[in-house]
Amino acid sequence: MNQESTILPWSGPTLLLDRQKCQANIRRMADKAARNGILFRPHFKTHQSVKVGRWFRDAGVECITVSSVAMARYFAAAGWKDITLAFPVNLFEIKELLALSASIRLNLTVTDESAVSFLDRSGIRCGIFIEIDAGHHRTGLDSTNLHEVGQIIRLLTESGSLEFSGFLSHFGNTYATRSTGEVREVFRDSMACLRSLQEAFPGSGIIPVSIGDTPSCSILDDLRQVSEIRPGNFVFYDVMQYLLGSCTAEDIAVCLAAPVVFNDPGRLEAVVHGGAVHLSKDRVVHRGTEIFGMVVKLTNEGWSLPLEGCFVRSLSQEHGVLQLTGETFSLFHPGEVAGILPVHACLTVSAMRRYLTLDGEWISCMDPLTA
Amino acid sequence: MNQESTILPWSGPTLLLDRQKCQANIRRMADKAARNGILFRPHFKTHQSVKVGRWFRDAGVECITVSSVAMARYFAAAGWKDITLAFPVNLFEIKELLALSASIRLNLTVTDESAVSFLDRSGIRCGIFIEIDAGHHRTGLDSTNLHEVGQIIRLLTESGSLEFSGFLSHFGNTYATRSTGEVREVFRDSMACLRSLQEAFPGSGIIPVSIGDTPSCSILDDLRQVSEIRPGNFVFYDVMQYLLGSCTAEDIAVCLAAPVVFNDPGRLEAVVHGGAVHLSKDRVVHRGTEIFGMVVKLTNEGWSLPLEGCFVRSLSQEHGVLQLTGETFSLFHPGEVAGILPVHACLTVSAMRRYLTLDGEWISCMDPLTA
């Protein structure tokens, strides 16, 4: 047992959080929004934590985004008063939405007239975004569907309780790109769709536009065409964002500490306690190989840069298999603790539900079963 | 809103459990073990629930398997007295293991001499399995490594507190097969490795052998060559097992009920609230396409068989995108509730952490943060 590599007292898989890196990520994005003169409405689905939320408040943030009613309730209870639920409204949840709207400024997202009529009849007082599909093809009305968009705007204008907040879009297709140049192209094409839509409805002023993905918000400098940005992942970043060019490897602010329990010198592999129930099974192709995380060495100050040629090769429920090299194999004997940078931090956080900061503080996340 | 499709009162993604199917799966495996005259030591990592555990006790089960110390603690607190931790021992957890071993019969798994020496010095009283790699190449000593196996057996024989329980192996490579015939081949080859090892150490009797995967235990009828079986997934089965031939589609005992929040007639797609944080991102290739679940229609009695040509095409954090057909598109309008059979039930359960039975009972699972 080499106790030197255990920077803090713990015994099982633990999600380490580098507060300095995280706060620097928050400041950088807040500064960019300020420079562009637009609203910064960060998505809190990545960190899911009241405590990390306070670091945003310290950076001047007052309006936030969430992806579920449970998350809205959790942050409303912590004092957040202006929350957008950036997910197509689930009308089965009308009772919960009515309760929320009574205590905070709530913004909902719709994609069809019948949902607007239903919400109007319910008497709920809230803002309504129309979700626009600007090329991602997951949810949202096609940006050329002027008829349906017009009908919804008309219903909203006539409503006494619903207020039209603008167009909301998620350029999720930036995640399928392979370079920052391609991210810029997706952003340009998607913005062109949204601008045409704005021009089609001149009305009494320019309709606000809310966009959200971390790649666009990290890579583009000029965001003056939009009214607000809703990135979430940037608070921690991860391997996927690093490979996309949204951040440097140094910016990644979370790392799974996972005890090594087995190794095989013939295969140059080590197995850690740190599997799919800790990291999630999201993966990314790197140099032709599907990987589930990058491997780092834990240090007294946090963790190293990703070790060249080392990655998480496969995950089962509790096992993580690390592919190592001749140079790194000896760093990961049983009794050592490996560090793993997650492929998708949002899902890792959702699986782990708490962090340990490098200065030894446990930070808890929302429990969706009790929120 | 079509209330007919909501079989029970709920508003968000919910993991439905068909108790009859589940209990039939348990009985079938218990009967098979009894017919073979071998011990049935089911793996409880799939259901992670004290309540479902009681259904095993009703079927005569007294010895169980788990994959983490937290899980061992959770089931020990519920009265289980004989627990195997089928994961290479993590020596950082020695304090927790000592506490457990004081109240139950604990079996640990080792792959090297130094772990045995460490455990011996700790004074822990427990059974020790030597994990053997019989072809899966994840963890375990190679079955031809007679020197190391012999050294460990010698250390165990000399120990006053550790007891040699036998060889433990997981034929996880059955999951990479594409037919029941191939599963039989993997089983035959892996068993040949274990039998050679038994013959190499004749000692005072035949060394017991514990094996575990659901495909082998479901597909093979004759299991008399082993001493005990440790399958886990069979309690619910899932799409992966169905496609492997371990079960029929009717045997799958869990289904995610997910509200439809969007659809697109052009793409024949519907989007549900039911994403990676509910299903997990495990996937399987079916007819040349990577799928994240099969789509069923919820009924008053539970759910239908998988709908032909329908599947979960992609998952993001909270969204699930269903690929539908011209015939099925109208079943999944917003306001309806879709059913999704998970690709990997163990990970879905771990993400959802509770079930709703078809007769309306909420059943909770272990919370790893408090277990």
Short mmCIF file of N, CA and C in Angstrom, two decimals, chain A residues 1 3 6 11-12 45 48 67-68 71 87-93 96 111 118 133 137-140 259 261-262 267 269 271-273 276-277 281-283 290 292 313 316-319 321 335-337 346-347 350 352-354 367-369, chain B residues 1 3 6 11-12 45 48 67-68 71 87-93 96 111 118 133 137-140 259 261-262 267 269 271-273 276-277 281-283 290 292 313 316-319 321 335-337 346-347 350 352-354 367-369:
data_model
loop_
_atom_site.label_atom_id
_atom_site.label_comp_id
_atom_site.label_asym_id
_atom_site.label_seq_id
_atom_site.Cartn_x
_atom_site.Cartn_y
_atom_site.Cartn_z
N MET A 1 0.85 -1.19 0.00
CA MET A 1 0.00 0.00 0.00
C MET A 1 0.89 1.25 0.00
N GLN A 3 0.74 4.86 0.54
CA GLN A 3 -0.18 5.88 1.05
C GLN A 3 0.12 7.26 0.48
N THR A 6 -2.44 8.69 -1.92
CA THR A 6 -3.77 9.06 -1.45
C THR A 6 -3.69 10.46 -0.87
N SER A 11 -11.51 5.64 0.77
CA SER A 11 -11.24 4.24 0.50
C SER A 11 -11.85 3.73 -0.81
N GLY A 12 -12.81 4.43 -1.39
CA GLY A 12 -13.44 3.96 -2.62
C GLY A 12 -13.41 5.03 -3.69
N LYS A 45 -27.31 21.69 -14.83
CA LYS A 45 -27.42 20.23 -14.87
C LYS A 45 -26.07 19.54 -14.76
N GLN A 48 -25.10 20.29 -10.56
CA GLN A 48 -26.20 19.84 -9.70
C GLN A 48 -25.94 20.05 -8.22
N SER A 67 -32.62 21.14 -16.29
CA SER A 67 -33.19 20.23 -17.29
C SER A 67 -34.30 19.34 -16.75
N SER A 68 -34.69 19.53 -15.50
CA SER A 68 -35.81 18.74 -14.97
C SER A 68 -36.51 19.54 -13.89
N MET A 71 -34.77 19.33 -10.56
CA MET A 71 -33.62 20.24 -10.48
C MET A 71 -34.07 21.68 -10.24
N PHE A 87 -36.15 22.10 -21.40
CA PHE A 87 -36.52 20.75 -21.81
C PHE A 87 -37.99 20.86 -22.23
N PRO A 88 -38.39 20.20 -23.34
CA PRO A 88 -39.78 20.35 -23.79
C PRO A 88 -40.73 20.04 -22.64
N VAL A 89 -41.64 20.95 -22.37
CA VAL A 89 -42.49 20.82 -21.17
C VAL A 89 -43.23 19.47 -21.17
N ASN A 90 -43.20 18.82 -20.00
CA ASN A 90 -43.89 17.55 -19.79
C ASN A 90 -45.19 17.88 -19.06
N LEU A 91 -46.31 17.81 -19.77
CA LEU A 91 -47.57 18.28 -19.20
C LEU A 91 -48.07 17.42 -18.05
N PHE A 92 -47.53 16.22 -17.92
CA PHE A 92 -47.88 15.40 -16.75
C PHE A 92 -47.42 16.08 -15.45
N GLU A 93 -46.46 17.01 -15.58
CA GLU A 93 -45.89 17.65 -14.39
C GLU A 93 -46.54 18.99 -14.07
N GLU A 96 -46.57 20.22 -10.39
CA GLU A 96 -45.26 20.64 -9.90
C GLU A 96 -44.86 21.99 -10.51
N THR A 111 -42.93 23.37 -27.99
CA THR A 111 -42.70 23.13 -29.41
C THR A 111 -44.01 22.94 -30.17
N PHE A 118 -52.78 24.18 -23.38
CA PHE A 118 -52.90 23.47 -22.10
C PHE A 118 -52.37 24.34 -20.96
N ASP A 133 -35.28 24.15 -33.74
CA ASP A 133 -34.26 23.22 -34.23
C ASP A 133 -33.47 23.94 -35.33
N HIS A 137 -31.50 18.61 -34.86
CA HIS A 137 -32.49 17.56 -35.12
C HIS A 137 -32.73 16.63 -33.94
N ARG A 138 -32.84 17.19 -32.74
CA ARG A 138 -33.26 16.38 -31.60
C ARG A 138 -34.67 16.81 -31.21
N THR A 139 -34.80 18.02 -30.67
CA THR A 139 -36.13 18.57 -30.38
C THR A 139 -36.21 19.97 -30.98
N GLY A 140 -37.40 20.53 -30.99
CA GLY A 140 -37.57 21.89 -31.47
C GLY A 140 -38.28 21.94 -32.81
N PRO A 259 -9.22 3.41 -6.87
CA PRO A 259 -8.17 2.51 -6.39
C PRO A 259 -7.88 1.38 -7.38
N VAL A 261 -6.99 -2.28 -8.29
CA VAL A 261 -7.20 -3.54 -7.58
C VAL A 261 -6.58 -4.73 -8.30
N PHE A 262 -6.06 -4.51 -9.50
CA PHE A 262 -5.51 -5.62 -10.28
C PHE A 262 -4.64 -5.03 -11.37
N ARG A 267 -0.58 -7.65 -20.60
CA ARG A 267 -1.49 -6.80 -21.38
C ARG A 267 -1.25 -5.32 -21.13
N GLU A 269 -2.21 -3.67 -18.57
CA GLU A 269 -3.50 -3.16 -18.12
C GLU A 269 -3.55 -3.13 -16.60
N VAL A 271 -6.70 -2.65 -13.50
CA VAL A 271 -8.15 -2.57 -13.28
C VAL A 271 -8.38 -1.79 -12.00
N VAL A 272 -9.29 -0.82 -12.07
CA VAL A 272 -9.60 0.02 -10.91
C VAL A 272 -11.03 -0.23 -10.45
N HIS A 273 -11.28 0.10 -9.16
CA HIS A 273 -12.67 0.20 -8.72
C HIS A 273 -13.15 1.58 -9.16
N ALA A 276 -18.88 1.74 -14.70
CA ALA A 276 -19.97 2.45 -15.36
C ALA A 276 -20.87 3.16 -14.36
N VAL A 277 -21.01 2.63 -13.14
CA VAL A 277 -21.87 3.30 -12.16
C VAL A 277 -21.16 4.51 -11.54
N LYS A 281 -21.26 5.39 -19.01
CA LYS A 281 -20.64 4.69 -20.14
C LYS A 281 -20.49 5.55 -21.36
N ASP A 282 -20.45 6.88 -21.20
CA ASP A 282 -20.23 7.72 -22.38
C ASP A 282 -18.79 7.53 -22.85
N ARG A 283 -18.60 7.65 -24.15
CA ARG A 283 -17.29 7.35 -24.72
C ARG A 283 -17.04 8.29 -25.87
N GLU A 290 -12.03 3.78 -29.23
CA GLU A 290 -13.11 4.23 -28.36
C GLU A 290 -12.60 4.26 -26.92
N PHE A 292 -13.12 5.61 -22.67
CA PHE A 292 -14.11 5.95 -21.65
C PHE A 292 -13.52 6.89 -20.60
N ARG A 313 -10.04 1.71 -21.28
CA ARG A 313 -10.34 0.89 -22.45
C ARG A 313 -11.76 0.34 -22.41
N SER A 316 -17.09 -2.02 -16.90
CA SER A 316 -18.28 -2.77 -16.55
C SER A 316 -18.88 -2.09 -15.32
N GLN A 317 -19.85 -2.76 -14.66
CA GLN A 317 -20.58 -2.05 -13.61
C GLN A 317 -19.65 -1.37 -12.60
N GLU A 318 -18.69 -2.12 -12.03
CA GLU A 318 -17.81 -1.53 -11.00
C GLU A 318 -16.35 -1.48 -11.45
N HIS A 319 -15.99 -2.17 -12.54
CA HIS A 319 -14.61 -2.25 -13.01
C HIS A 319 -14.32 -1.21 -14.10
N VAL A 321 -11.12 -0.70 -16.85
CA VAL A 321 -9.88 -1.29 -17.34
C VAL A 321 -9.03 -0.20 -17.98
N GLY A 335 -3.06 -1.07 -4.77
CA GLY A 335 -2.63 -0.30 -3.61
C GLY A 335 -2.34 1.15 -3.96
N GLU A 336 -2.24 1.43 -5.29
CA GLU A 336 -2.12 2.82 -5.76
C GLU A 336 -3.53 3.32 -6.08
N VAL A 337 -3.62 4.62 -6.32
CA VAL A 337 -4.91 5.21 -6.72
C VAL A 337 -4.72 5.89 -8.06
N CYS A 346 -20.97 15.69 -16.98
CA CYS A 346 -22.37 15.80 -16.52
C CYS A 346 -22.86 14.44 -16.03
N LEU A 347 -22.58 13.39 -16.80
CA LEU A 347 -23.07 12.06 -16.44
C LEU A 347 -22.29 11.47 -15.26
N SER A 350 -23.71 13.07 -12.18
CA SER A 350 -25.02 12.52 -11.91
C SER A 350 -24.91 11.13 -11.28
N MET A 352 -22.13 10.05 -9.48
CA MET A 352 -21.40 10.11 -8.20
C MET A 352 -22.16 10.87 -7.11
N ARG A 353 -22.84 11.95 -7.51
CA ARG A 353 -23.69 12.72 -6.59
C ARG A 353 -22.95 13.42 -5.44
N ARG A 354 -21.64 13.48 -5.48
CA ARG A 354 -20.91 14.34 -4.54
C ARG A 354 -19.46 14.46 -4.98
N ASP A 367 -30.24 15.11 -4.84
CA ASP A 367 -30.70 13.73 -4.94
C ASP A 367 -32.05 13.77 -5.66
N PRO A 368 -32.11 13.28 -6.92
CA PRO A 368 -33.37 13.42 -7.67
C PRO A 368 -34.54 12.71 -7.00
N LEU A 369 -34.27 11.74 -6.12
CA LEU A 369 -35.38 11.03 -5.46
C LEU A 369 -36.01 11.84 -4.34
N MET B 1 -53.73 15.10 -23.57
CA MET B 1 -53.25 14.15 -22.57
C MET B 1 -54.13 12.91 -22.59
N GLN B 3 -54.89 9.89 -20.65
CA GLN B 3 -54.64 9.31 -19.33
C GLN B 3 -54.71 7.78 -19.35
N THR B 6 -51.42 5.96 -18.87
CA THR B 6 -50.72 6.04 -17.59
C THR B 6 -51.33 5.00 -16.67
N SER B 11 -45.50 11.18 -12.81
CA SER B 11 -45.34 12.30 -13.73
C SER B 11 -44.00 12.30 -14.47
N GLY B 12 -43.02 11.58 -13.99
CA GLY B 12 -41.71 11.59 -14.64
C GLY B 12 -41.25 10.18 -14.96
N LYS B 45 -26.09 -7.32 -7.31
CA LYS B 45 -25.75 -6.00 -7.87
C LYS B 45 -26.78 -5.55 -8.89
N GLN B 48 -30.18 -4.65 -6.31
CA GLN B 48 -29.77 -3.72 -5.25
C GLN B 48 -30.90 -3.34 -4.29
N SER B 67 -20.94 -6.66 -5.32
CA SER B 67 -19.77 -6.16 -6.04
C SER B 67 -19.10 -4.97 -5.36
N SER B 68 -19.58 -4.58 -4.19
CA SER B 68 -18.91 -3.47 -3.48
C SER B 68 -19.12 -3.64 -1.98
N MET B 71 -22.47 -2.36 -0.87
CA MET B 71 -23.55 -3.30 -1.13
C MET B 71 -23.56 -4.44 -0.10
N PHE B 87 -15.24 -9.09 -6.30
CA PHE B 87 -14.50 -7.98 -6.91
C PHE B 87 -13.12 -8.05 -6.27
N PRO B 88 -12.03 -7.85 -7.04
CA PRO B 88 -10.69 -7.97 -6.43
C PRO B 88 -10.60 -7.08 -5.20
N VAL B 89 -10.19 -7.65 -4.09
CA VAL B 89 -10.22 -6.92 -2.82
C VAL B 89 -9.45 -5.60 -2.92
N ASN B 90 -10.09 -4.53 -2.41
CA ASN B 90 -9.48 -3.20 -2.36
C ASN B 90 -8.96 -3.00 -0.94
N LEU B 91 -7.64 -3.06 -0.79
CA LEU B 91 -7.06 -3.07 0.56
C LEU B 91 -7.24 -1.74 1.29
N PHE B 92 -7.57 -0.69 0.56
CA PHE B 92 -7.89 0.57 1.23
C PHE B 92 -9.13 0.42 2.12
N GLU B 93 -9.93 -0.63 1.83
CA GLU B 93 -11.19 -0.78 2.56
C GLU B 93 -11.08 -1.76 3.72
N GLU B 96 -13.45 -1.35 6.75
CA GLU B 96 -14.84 -1.72 6.47
C GLU B 96 -14.98 -3.24 6.38
N THR B 111 -6.14 -11.96 -6.16
CA THR B 111 -5.42 -12.34 -7.38
C THR B 111 -3.90 -12.31 -7.17
N PHE B 118 -1.32 -9.33 3.29
CA PHE B 118 -1.90 -8.15 3.95
C PHE B 118 -3.13 -8.54 4.76
N ASP B 133 -8.76 -16.15 -14.38
CA ASP B 133 -9.13 -15.66 -15.71
C ASP B 133 -9.19 -16.88 -16.64
N HIS B 137 -10.24 -12.18 -19.71
CA HIS B 137 -9.14 -11.20 -19.72
C HIS B 137 -9.53 -9.84 -19.16
N ARG B 138 -10.25 -9.82 -18.05
CA ARG B 138 -10.50 -8.56 -17.35
C ARG B 138 -9.69 -8.59 -16.05
N THR B 139 -10.09 -9.43 -15.11
CA THR B 139 -9.32 -9.61 -13.88
C THR B 139 -9.09 -11.10 -13.66
N GLY B 140 -8.23 -11.43 -12.73
CA GLY B 140 -8.00 -12.83 -12.39
C GLY B 140 -6.64 -13.32 -12.85
N PRO B 259 -42.36 9.72 -20.33
CA PRO B 259 -43.35 10.58 -21.00
C PRO B 259 -42.80 11.14 -22.31
N VAL B 261 -42.41 13.94 -24.97
CA VAL B 261 -42.49 15.40 -24.87
C VAL B 261 -42.36 16.08 -26.23
N PHE B 262 -42.08 15.30 -27.27
CA PHE B 262 -41.88 15.91 -28.59
C PHE B 262 -41.97 14.79 -29.62
N ARG B 267 -39.20 12.77 -39.43
CA ARG B 267 -38.14 11.81 -39.07
C ARG B 267 -38.70 10.55 -38.44
N GLU B 269 -39.75 10.26 -35.45
CA GLU B 269 -39.09 10.17 -34.15
C GLU B 269 -39.97 10.76 -33.06
N VAL B 271 -39.44 12.08 -28.84
CA VAL B 271 -38.45 12.31 -27.79
C VAL B 271 -39.15 12.17 -26.45
N VAL B 272 -38.55 11.39 -25.56
CA VAL B 272 -39.13 11.18 -24.24
C VAL B 272 -38.26 11.79 -23.16
N HIS B 273 -38.88 12.07 -22.00
CA HIS B 273 -38.08 12.37 -20.81
C HIS B 273 -37.64 11.01 -20.26
N ALA B 276 -29.84 9.43 -20.52
CA ALA B 276 -28.68 8.68 -20.02
C ALA B 276 -28.69 8.58 -18.50
N VAL B 277 -29.24 9.58 -17.80
CA VAL B 277 -29.26 9.51 -16.33
C VAL B 277 -30.36 8.57 -15.84
N LYS B 281 -25.92 4.73 -20.53
CA LYS B 281 -25.62 4.82 -21.96
C LYS B 281 -25.10 3.51 -22.53
N ASP B 282 -25.44 2.39 -21.89
CA ASP B 282 -25.02 1.12 -22.48
C ASP B 282 -25.84 0.90 -23.75
N ARG B 283 -25.20 0.22 -24.70
CA ARG B 283 -25.85 0.05 -26.00
C ARG B 283 -25.50 -1.31 -26.56
N GLU B 290 -26.70 0.63 -33.73
CA GLU B 290 -26.45 0.74 -32.30
C GLU B 290 -27.74 1.23 -31.62
N PHE B 292 -30.10 1.84 -27.85
CA PHE B 292 -30.00 2.10 -26.42
C PHE B 292 -31.23 1.60 -25.66
N ARG B 313 -32.77 5.45 -30.34
CA ARG B 313 -31.71 5.75 -31.30
C ARG B 313 -30.54 6.48 -30.65
N SER B 316 -29.34 11.65 -24.63
CA SER B 316 -28.51 12.66 -23.98
C SER B 316 -28.90 12.64 -22.50
N GLN B 317 -28.44 13.64 -21.73
CA GLN B 317 -28.61 13.54 -20.28
C GLN B 317 -30.05 13.21 -19.89
N GLU B 318 -31.03 13.98 -20.38
CA GLU B 318 -32.43 13.74 -19.98
C GLU B 318 -33.31 13.31 -21.15
N HIS B 319 -32.82 13.41 -22.39
CA HIS B 319 -33.61 13.09 -23.58
C HIS B 319 -33.33 11.67 -24.06
N VAL B 321 -34.25 9.60 -27.66
CA VAL B 321 -34.83 9.76 -28.99
C VAL B 321 -35.27 8.37 -29.49
N GLY B 335 -47.78 13.71 -24.45
CA GLY B 335 -48.93 13.43 -23.60
C GLY B 335 -49.16 11.94 -23.43
N GLU B 336 -48.49 11.13 -24.26
CA GLU B 336 -48.51 9.68 -24.09
C GLU B 336 -47.28 9.29 -23.26
N VAL B 337 -47.25 8.04 -22.83
CA VAL B 337 -46.10 7.54 -22.08
C VAL B 337 -45.55 6.34 -22.83
N CYS B 346 -28.87 -3.75 -15.08
CA CYS B 346 -28.08 -3.44 -13.88
C CYS B 346 -27.78 -1.95 -13.80
N LEU B 347 -27.39 -1.36 -14.93
CA LEU B 347 -27.03 0.06 -14.93
C LEU B 347 -28.27 0.95 -14.84
N SER B 350 -29.25 0.99 -11.24
CA SER B 350 -28.30 1.79 -10.47
C SER B 350 -28.57 3.28 -10.68
N MET B 352 -31.68 4.58 -11.59
CA MET B 352 -33.03 4.94 -11.13
C MET B 352 -33.21 4.82 -9.61
N ARG B 353 -32.60 3.79 -9.03
CA ARG B 353 -32.59 3.59 -7.57
C ARG B 353 -33.95 3.32 -6.94
N ARG B 354 -34.98 3.06 -7.73
CA ARG B 354 -36.24 2.56 -7.17
C ARG B 354 -37.13 2.05 -8.30
N ASP B 367 -28.87 3.13 -1.44
CA ASP B 367 -28.24 4.40 -1.79
C ASP B 367 -26.76 4.26 -1.45
N PRO B 368 -25.87 4.21 -2.47
CA PRO B 368 -24.45 3.96 -2.17
C PRO B 368 -23.83 5.04 -1.28
N LEU B 369 -24.43 6.24 -1.24
CA LEU B 369 -23.86 7.31 -0.41
C LEU B 369 -24.16 7.12 1.07
#
